[in-house]
XYZ file of C-alpha atoms in Angstrom:
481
model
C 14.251 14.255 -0.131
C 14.852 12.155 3.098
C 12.936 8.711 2.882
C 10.603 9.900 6.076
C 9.060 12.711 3.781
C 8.713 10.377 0.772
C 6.923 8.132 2.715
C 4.855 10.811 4.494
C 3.862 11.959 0.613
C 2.578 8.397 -0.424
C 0.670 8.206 2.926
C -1.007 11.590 2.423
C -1.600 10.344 -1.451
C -3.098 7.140 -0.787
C -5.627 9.067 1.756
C -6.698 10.825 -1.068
C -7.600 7.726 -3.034
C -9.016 6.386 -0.063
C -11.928 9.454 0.524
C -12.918 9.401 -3.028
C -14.930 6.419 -3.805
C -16.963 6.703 -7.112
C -19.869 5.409 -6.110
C -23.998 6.177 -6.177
C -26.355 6.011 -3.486
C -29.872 6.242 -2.847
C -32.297 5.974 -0.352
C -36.524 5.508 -0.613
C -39.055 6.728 2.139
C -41.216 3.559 2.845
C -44.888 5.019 3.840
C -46.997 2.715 6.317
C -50.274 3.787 7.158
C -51.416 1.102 9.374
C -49.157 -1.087 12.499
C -49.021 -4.414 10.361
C -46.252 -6.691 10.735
C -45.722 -7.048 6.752
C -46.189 -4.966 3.556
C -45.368 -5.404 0.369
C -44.140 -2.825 -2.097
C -44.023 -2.730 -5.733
C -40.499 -0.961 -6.808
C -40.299 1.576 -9.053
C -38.116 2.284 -11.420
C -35.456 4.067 -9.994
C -34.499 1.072 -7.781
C -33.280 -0.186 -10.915
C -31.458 2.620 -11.518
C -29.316 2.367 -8.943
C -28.958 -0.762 -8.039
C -25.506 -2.454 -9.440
C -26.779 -5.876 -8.645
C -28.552 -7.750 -11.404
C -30.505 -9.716 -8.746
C -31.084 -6.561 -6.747
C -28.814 -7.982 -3.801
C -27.469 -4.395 -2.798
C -31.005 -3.244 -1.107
C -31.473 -2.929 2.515
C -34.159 -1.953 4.558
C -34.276 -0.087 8.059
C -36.238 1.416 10.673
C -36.177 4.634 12.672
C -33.249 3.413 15.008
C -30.635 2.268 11.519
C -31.826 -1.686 12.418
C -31.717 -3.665 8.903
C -35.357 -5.229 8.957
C -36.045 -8.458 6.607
C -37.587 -8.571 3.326
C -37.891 -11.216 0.851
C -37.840 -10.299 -3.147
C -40.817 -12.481 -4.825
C -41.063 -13.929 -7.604
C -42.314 -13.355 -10.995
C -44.809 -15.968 -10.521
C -45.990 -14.971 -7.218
C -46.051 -11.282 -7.935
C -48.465 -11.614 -10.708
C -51.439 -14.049 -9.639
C -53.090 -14.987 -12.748
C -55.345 -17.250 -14.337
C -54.597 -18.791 -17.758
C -57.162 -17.773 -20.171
C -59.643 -20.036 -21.227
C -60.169 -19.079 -24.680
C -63.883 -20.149 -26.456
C -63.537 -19.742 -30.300
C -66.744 -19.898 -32.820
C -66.342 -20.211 -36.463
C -69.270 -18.072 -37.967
C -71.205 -18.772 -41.249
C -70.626 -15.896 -43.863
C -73.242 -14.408 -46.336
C -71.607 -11.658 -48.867
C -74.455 -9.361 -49.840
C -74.104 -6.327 -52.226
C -73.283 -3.468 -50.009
C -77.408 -2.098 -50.054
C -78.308 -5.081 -49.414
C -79.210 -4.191 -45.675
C -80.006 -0.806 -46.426
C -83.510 -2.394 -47.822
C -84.225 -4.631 -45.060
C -88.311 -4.001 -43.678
C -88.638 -3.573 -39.709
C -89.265 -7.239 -39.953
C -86.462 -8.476 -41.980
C -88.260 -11.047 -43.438
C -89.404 -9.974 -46.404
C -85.775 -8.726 -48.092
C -83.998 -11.190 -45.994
C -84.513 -14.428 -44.431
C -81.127 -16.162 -42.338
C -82.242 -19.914 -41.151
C -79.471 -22.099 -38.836
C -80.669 -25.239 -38.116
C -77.782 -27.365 -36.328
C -78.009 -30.995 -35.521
C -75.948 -33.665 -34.361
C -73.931 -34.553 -37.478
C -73.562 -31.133 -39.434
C -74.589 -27.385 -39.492
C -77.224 -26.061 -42.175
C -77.715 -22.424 -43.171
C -80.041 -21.035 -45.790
C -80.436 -17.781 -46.789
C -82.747 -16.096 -48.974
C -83.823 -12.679 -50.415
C -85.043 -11.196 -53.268
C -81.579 -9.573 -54.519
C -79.129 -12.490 -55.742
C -76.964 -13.317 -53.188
C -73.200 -13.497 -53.992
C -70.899 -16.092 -53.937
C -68.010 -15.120 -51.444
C -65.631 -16.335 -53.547
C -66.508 -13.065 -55.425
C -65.847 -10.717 -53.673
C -65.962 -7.011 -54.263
C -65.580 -3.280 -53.429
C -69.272 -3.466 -52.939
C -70.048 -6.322 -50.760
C -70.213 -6.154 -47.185
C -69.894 -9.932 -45.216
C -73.440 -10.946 -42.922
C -72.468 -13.401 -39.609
C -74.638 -14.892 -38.027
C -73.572 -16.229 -34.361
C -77.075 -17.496 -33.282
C -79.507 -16.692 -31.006
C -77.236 -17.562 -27.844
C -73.423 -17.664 -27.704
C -70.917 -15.914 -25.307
C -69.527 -12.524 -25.488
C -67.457 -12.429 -28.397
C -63.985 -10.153 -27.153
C -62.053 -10.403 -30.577
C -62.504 -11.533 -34.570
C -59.855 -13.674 -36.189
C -60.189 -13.079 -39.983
C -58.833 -15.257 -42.628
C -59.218 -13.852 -46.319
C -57.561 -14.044 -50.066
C -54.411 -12.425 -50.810
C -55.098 -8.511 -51.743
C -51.684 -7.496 -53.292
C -49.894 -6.644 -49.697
C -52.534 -3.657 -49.218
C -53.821 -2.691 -45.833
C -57.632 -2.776 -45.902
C -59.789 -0.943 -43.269
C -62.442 -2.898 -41.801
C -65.469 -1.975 -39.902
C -67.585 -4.516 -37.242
C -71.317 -3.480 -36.534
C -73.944 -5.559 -34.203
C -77.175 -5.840 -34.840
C -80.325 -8.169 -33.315
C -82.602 -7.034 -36.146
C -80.645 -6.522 -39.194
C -82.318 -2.972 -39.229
C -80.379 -0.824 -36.323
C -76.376 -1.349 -36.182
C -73.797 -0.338 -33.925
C -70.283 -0.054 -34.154
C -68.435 -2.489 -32.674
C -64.968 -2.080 -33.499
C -62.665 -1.494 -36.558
C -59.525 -2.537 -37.128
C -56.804 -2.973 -40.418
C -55.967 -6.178 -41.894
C -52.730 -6.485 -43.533
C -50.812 -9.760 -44.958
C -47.832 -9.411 -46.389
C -44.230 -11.243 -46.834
C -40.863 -9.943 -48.456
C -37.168 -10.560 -47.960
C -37.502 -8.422 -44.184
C -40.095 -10.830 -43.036
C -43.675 -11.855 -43.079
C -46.282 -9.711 -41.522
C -49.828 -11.256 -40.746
C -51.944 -8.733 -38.846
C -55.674 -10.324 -39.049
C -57.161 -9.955 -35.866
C -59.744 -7.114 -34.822
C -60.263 -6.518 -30.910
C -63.548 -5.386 -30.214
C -64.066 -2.060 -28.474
C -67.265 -3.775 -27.020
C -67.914 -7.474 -26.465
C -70.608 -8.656 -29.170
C -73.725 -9.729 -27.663
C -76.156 -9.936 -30.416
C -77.047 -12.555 -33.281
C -75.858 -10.558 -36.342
C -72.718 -8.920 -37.313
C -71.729 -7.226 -40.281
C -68.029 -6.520 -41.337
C -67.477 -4.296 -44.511
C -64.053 -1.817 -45.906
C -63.980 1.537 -44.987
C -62.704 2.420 -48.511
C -64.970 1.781 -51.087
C -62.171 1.003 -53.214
C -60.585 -1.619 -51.043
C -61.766 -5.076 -52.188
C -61.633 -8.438 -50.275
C -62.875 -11.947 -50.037
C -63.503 -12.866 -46.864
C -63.574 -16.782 -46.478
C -63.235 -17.486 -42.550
C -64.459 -15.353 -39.394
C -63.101 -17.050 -36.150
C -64.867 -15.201 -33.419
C -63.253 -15.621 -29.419
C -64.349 -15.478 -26.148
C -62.445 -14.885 -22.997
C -64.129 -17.342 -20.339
C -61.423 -16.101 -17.961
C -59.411 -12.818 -18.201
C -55.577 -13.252 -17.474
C -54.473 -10.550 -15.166
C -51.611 -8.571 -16.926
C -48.861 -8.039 -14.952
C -47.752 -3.982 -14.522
C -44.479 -3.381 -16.569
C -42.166 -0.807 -16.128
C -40.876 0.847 -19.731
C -37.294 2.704 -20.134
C -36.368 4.689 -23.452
C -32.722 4.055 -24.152
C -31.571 7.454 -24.585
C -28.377 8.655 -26.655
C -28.167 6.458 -30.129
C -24.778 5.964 -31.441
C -24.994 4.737 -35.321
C -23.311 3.274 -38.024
C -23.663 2.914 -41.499
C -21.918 0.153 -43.662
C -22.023 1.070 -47.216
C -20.109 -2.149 -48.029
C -21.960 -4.244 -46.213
C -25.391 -2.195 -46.290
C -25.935 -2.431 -42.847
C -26.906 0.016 -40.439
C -26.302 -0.563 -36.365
C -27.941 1.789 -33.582
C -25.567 1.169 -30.047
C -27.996 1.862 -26.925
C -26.482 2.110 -23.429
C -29.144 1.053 -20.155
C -29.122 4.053 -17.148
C -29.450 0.982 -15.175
C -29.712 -3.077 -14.772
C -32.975 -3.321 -16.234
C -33.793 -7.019 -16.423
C -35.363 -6.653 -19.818
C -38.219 -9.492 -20.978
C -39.732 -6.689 -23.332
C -37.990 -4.799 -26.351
C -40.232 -2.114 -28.141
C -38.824 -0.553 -31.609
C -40.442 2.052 -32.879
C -39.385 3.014 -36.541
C -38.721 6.388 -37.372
C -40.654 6.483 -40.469
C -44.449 5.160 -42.150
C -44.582 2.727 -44.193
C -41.633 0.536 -43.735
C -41.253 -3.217 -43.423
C -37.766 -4.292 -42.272
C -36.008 -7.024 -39.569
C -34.064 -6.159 -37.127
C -31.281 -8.102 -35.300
C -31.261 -7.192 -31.021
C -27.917 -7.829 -29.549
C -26.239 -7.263 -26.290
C -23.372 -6.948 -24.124
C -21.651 -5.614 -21.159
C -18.280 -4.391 -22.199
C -17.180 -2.449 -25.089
C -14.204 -5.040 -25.533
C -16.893 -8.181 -25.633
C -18.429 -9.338 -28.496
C -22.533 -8.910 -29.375
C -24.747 -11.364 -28.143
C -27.397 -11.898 -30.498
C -30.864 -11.789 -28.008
C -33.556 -12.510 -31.426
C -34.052 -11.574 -34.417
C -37.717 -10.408 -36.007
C -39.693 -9.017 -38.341
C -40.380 -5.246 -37.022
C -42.786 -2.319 -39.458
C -44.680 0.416 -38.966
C -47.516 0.871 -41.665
C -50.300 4.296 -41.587
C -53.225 3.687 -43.382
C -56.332 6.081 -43.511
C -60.097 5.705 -42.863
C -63.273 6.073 -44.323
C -63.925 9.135 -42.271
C -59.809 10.242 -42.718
C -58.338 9.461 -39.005
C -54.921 7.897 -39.618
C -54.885 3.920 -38.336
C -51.101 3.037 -37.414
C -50.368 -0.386 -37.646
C -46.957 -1.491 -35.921
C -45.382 -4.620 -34.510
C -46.025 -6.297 -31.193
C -43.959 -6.112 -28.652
C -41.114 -8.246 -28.787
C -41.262 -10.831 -25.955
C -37.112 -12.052 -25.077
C -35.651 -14.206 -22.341
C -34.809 -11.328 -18.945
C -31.996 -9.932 -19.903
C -29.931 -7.755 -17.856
C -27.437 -5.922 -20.004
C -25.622 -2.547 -20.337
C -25.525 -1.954 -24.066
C -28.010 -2.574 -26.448
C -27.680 -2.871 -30.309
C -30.234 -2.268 -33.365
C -29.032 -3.931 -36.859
C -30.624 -3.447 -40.148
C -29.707 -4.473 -43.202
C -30.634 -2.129 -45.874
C -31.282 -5.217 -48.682
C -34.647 -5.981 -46.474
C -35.977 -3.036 -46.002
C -33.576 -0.374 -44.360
C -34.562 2.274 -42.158
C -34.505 5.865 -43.171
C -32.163 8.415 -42.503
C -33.641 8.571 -38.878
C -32.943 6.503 -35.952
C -35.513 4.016 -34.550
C -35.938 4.251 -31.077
C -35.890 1.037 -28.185
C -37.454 0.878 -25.010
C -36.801 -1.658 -22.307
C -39.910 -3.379 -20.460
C -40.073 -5.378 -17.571
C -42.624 -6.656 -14.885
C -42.552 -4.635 -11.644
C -41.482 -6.619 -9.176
C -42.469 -6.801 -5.288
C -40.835 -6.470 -2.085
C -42.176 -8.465 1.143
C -40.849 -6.671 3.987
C -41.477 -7.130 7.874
C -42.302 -3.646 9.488
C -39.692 -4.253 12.794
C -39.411 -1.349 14.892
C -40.322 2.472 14.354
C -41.171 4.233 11.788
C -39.997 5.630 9.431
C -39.019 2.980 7.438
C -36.056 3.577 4.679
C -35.174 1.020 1.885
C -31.614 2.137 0.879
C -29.519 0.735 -1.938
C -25.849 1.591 -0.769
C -22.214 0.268 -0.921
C -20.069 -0.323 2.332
C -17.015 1.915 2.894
C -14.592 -0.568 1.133
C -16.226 -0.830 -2.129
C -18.065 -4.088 -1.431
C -21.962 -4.607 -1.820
C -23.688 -4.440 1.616
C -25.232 -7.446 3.753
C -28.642 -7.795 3.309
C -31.021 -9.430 5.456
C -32.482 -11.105 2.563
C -34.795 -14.431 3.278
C -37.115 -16.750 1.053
C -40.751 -15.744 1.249
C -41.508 -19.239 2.715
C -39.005 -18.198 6.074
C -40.303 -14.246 6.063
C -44.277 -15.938 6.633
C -44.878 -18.975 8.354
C -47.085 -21.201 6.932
C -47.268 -19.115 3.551
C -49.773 -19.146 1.041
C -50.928 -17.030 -1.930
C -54.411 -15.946 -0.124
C -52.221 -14.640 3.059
C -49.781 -12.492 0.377
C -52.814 -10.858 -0.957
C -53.965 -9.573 2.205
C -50.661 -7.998 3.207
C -51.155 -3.889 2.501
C -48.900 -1.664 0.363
C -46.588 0.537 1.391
C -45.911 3.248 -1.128
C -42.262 4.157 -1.710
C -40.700 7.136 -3.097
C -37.204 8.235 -3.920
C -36.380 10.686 -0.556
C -32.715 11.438 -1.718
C -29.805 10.333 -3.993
C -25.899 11.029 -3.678
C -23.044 10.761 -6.040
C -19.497 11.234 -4.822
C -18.114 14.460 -6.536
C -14.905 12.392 -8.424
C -17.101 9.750 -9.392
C -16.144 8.970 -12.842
C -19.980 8.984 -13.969
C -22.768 10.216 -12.272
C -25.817 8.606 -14.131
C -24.673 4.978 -14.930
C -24.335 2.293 -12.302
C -22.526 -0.025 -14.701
C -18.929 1.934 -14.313
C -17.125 -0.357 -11.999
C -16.110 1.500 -8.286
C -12.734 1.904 -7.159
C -11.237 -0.435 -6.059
C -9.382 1.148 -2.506
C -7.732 -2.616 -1.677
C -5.812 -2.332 -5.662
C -4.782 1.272 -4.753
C -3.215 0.560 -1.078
C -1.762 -2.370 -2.893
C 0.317 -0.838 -5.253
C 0.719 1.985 -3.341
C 1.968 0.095 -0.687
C 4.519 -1.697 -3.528
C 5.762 1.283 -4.778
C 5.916 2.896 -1.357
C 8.026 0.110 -0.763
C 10.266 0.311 -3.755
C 11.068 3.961 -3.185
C 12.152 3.324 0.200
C 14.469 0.518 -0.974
C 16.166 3.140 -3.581
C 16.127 6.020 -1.350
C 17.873 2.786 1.405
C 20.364 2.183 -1.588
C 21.070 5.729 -2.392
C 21.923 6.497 1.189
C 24.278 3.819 1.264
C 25.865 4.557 -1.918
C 25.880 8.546 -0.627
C 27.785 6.644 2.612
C 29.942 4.104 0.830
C 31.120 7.670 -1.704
C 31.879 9.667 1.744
C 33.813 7.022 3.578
C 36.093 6.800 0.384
C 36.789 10.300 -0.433
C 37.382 10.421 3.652
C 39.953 7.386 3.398
């Protein structure tokens, strides 16, 4: 082969490498329904799915004629307005009564029953008197049911905080009733209280939200299940003066578990890979099975070849009990609150000496809060907001600014009067030798690294063929002589 065609090949080969970038695109139909300047937009999801920026740097927004337009990304603290709460907590006198207690009460209740409060400047007295014996709370039992009294006037109770003696780790069903009469009750809320501690953890669950704020004087609490006994010895009820405004979160299932069992070490690990850079400040792990109290370590990292990265470790459990009236009440942990973490593959570890899991995997979900877009409305519609790579492989120039240079003089009240523009995915496109074609984390090729070397070797072929020819020449000129 004469060095012309060799070279010719490479040429035609490094083309090849050239026209088949493995990369994703998308692009997101901005809707405006009126001619303002600004808008905002809350992204969705799939921004984050294809976006390969953790700081969402690759986005770009355009009008009718292809003109990038600016926007400004806000942040967390602007995008969610909110007041901190101003909580107003009440600790309640409590009367334990024999369970029919009430149930005998005249339309009065004065002759059964008779609650005084009489509060003055140095200390709180309550009598009570009727014509059963009252009992002491420190007695409790399966029969009693626990009297409040929160006076004539006091705010709208949102939520109880209970306090009570140790009941061998059981779950007990509670039920909260209002009344303003003692005679007529209705249901305020019920809830399960559960306090428990082993080698996984310590579980405390004693708080009971309130399906309606309590507005009147008396409130009873009582088991579901006769045969569930408790002293109750402190009712803390709470108030919300002002309501924090919970910011929207967006929740991904981690699909695809890949786990491991050490029977040496008696630990079990569930690997997790993220469809996306989801910057994570929520982790919710759902156990597979009732009943089980266990910890679990959350770790991350990008690569396969880098170590874990412990993110927390805490107690996690999932506990079923039933009602009086037989509906199921599932008890399970909080959501677990981490720093934002933007990672690729996530990792479950259990250790079957505190607790274990089951046979069956848990499952994890990523949460975050949506974030918002400011973006100035230059030019035609329609608007696009694309997330794209340029031709060489390298993230796109954005025409990204600070909210403070996007809107002159700029202040919260002038960001809540901007309107929304909805956004929705209008089309996506994968190349068709893209390596994947549902992960954004697998890195693009690089075209520079492959005209490089090609390039090197090109140029090390043509040096042998160079050598060869002369040696071929240098052979000839011999034989000739």
């Amino acid at each position: 082969m004469s060095p012309s065609k060799l070279f010719l090949g490479l040429l035609l080969s490094g083309s090849f490498w050239l026209t088949s970038p493995a990369v994703m695109s998308a692009t997101f139909a901005l809707s405006t329904e009126t001619n303002a300047p600004l808008y905002r937009t809350e992204l969705p999801l799939e921004v984050y799915q294809y976006t390969r920026q953790d700081n969402l740097s690759d986005i770009v927004i355009t009008n009718a004629a292809g003109e990038q337009v600016p926007y400004a990304l806000l942040a967390k603290s602007l995008a969610h307005i909110s007041q901190a709460p101003i909580n107003k907590s009440i600790t309640l006198p409590i009367f334990a009564l024999q369970a029919d207690t009430l149930d005998h009460i005249t339309v009065s209740g004065a002759e059964d029953l008779r609650l005084q409060l009489e509060k003055t400047a140095g200390k709180t007295t309550v009598t009570i008197s009727q014509s059963s014996k009252v009992r002491d709370p420190k007695t409790g039992s399966a029969g009693m049911v626990y009297l409040l009294d929160a006076g004539k006037k006091h705010p709208d109770f949102q939520k109880l905080i209970l306090d009570w003696a140790q009941t061998e780790s059981k779950m007990i069903a509670v039920e909260v009733l209002a009344s303003d009469d003692l005679n007529h009750w209705n249901s305020v809320g019920q809830g399960i209280l559960l306090k428990t501690s082993n080698a996984a953890g310590s579980i405390l669950q004693n708080t009971i939200k309130l399906t309606s704020p309590i507005t009147r004087r008396y409130i009873q609490l009582h088991s579901t299940n006769s045969a569930q006994a408790f002293t109750l010895t402190r009712v803390e009820a709470e108030s919300v003066a002002v309501s924090n405004q919970v910011p929207k979160l967006l929740w991904q299932t981690l699909a695809n578990p890949k786990r491991m069992d050490d029977a040496k070490s008696g630990k079990s690990t569930i690997e997790f890979e993220a469809n996306g850079h989801l910057p994570a400040e929520f982790v919710r792990v759902k156990l597979p099975e009732n009943n089980t109290i266990t910890t679990a370590k959350i770790s991350v990292r990008n690569k396969v070849s880098e170590p874990w990265r412990t993110v927390i470790s805490t107690s996690v459990y999932r506990m079923v009990e039933s009602n009086a009236s037989g509906q199921n009440i599932e008890i399970t942990n909080p959501d677990i609150s981490i720093y934002a973490t933007v990672a690729r593959y996530w990792q479950l570890e259990f250790n079957n000496a505190t607790g274990g899991i089951g046979a069956a995997n848990p499952t994890i979900a990523l949460g975050w809060p949506m974030q918002v877009i400011i973006w100035n409305a230059r030019g035609n519609s329609p608007f696009k907001l694309q997330i794209d790579e340029s031709e060489s492989g390298e993230p796109v120039i954005a025409n990204h600014l600070n909210i403070e240079n996007l809107i002159p003089d700029f202040k919260l009240e002038k960001l809540e009067q901007l309107p929304f523009a909805q956004i929705k995915l209008q089309n996506s496109q994968v190349s068709a030798t893209a390596k994947t074609t549902e992960n954004t984390w697998s890195t693009p090729e690089d075209h520079k690294r492959w005209w490089l070397w090609g390039g090197l070797l090109l140029g090390v072929l043509v040096l042998v063929g160079m050598v060869l020819s002369l040696l071929k020449s240098s052979d000839y000129n011999k034989t000739k002589q």
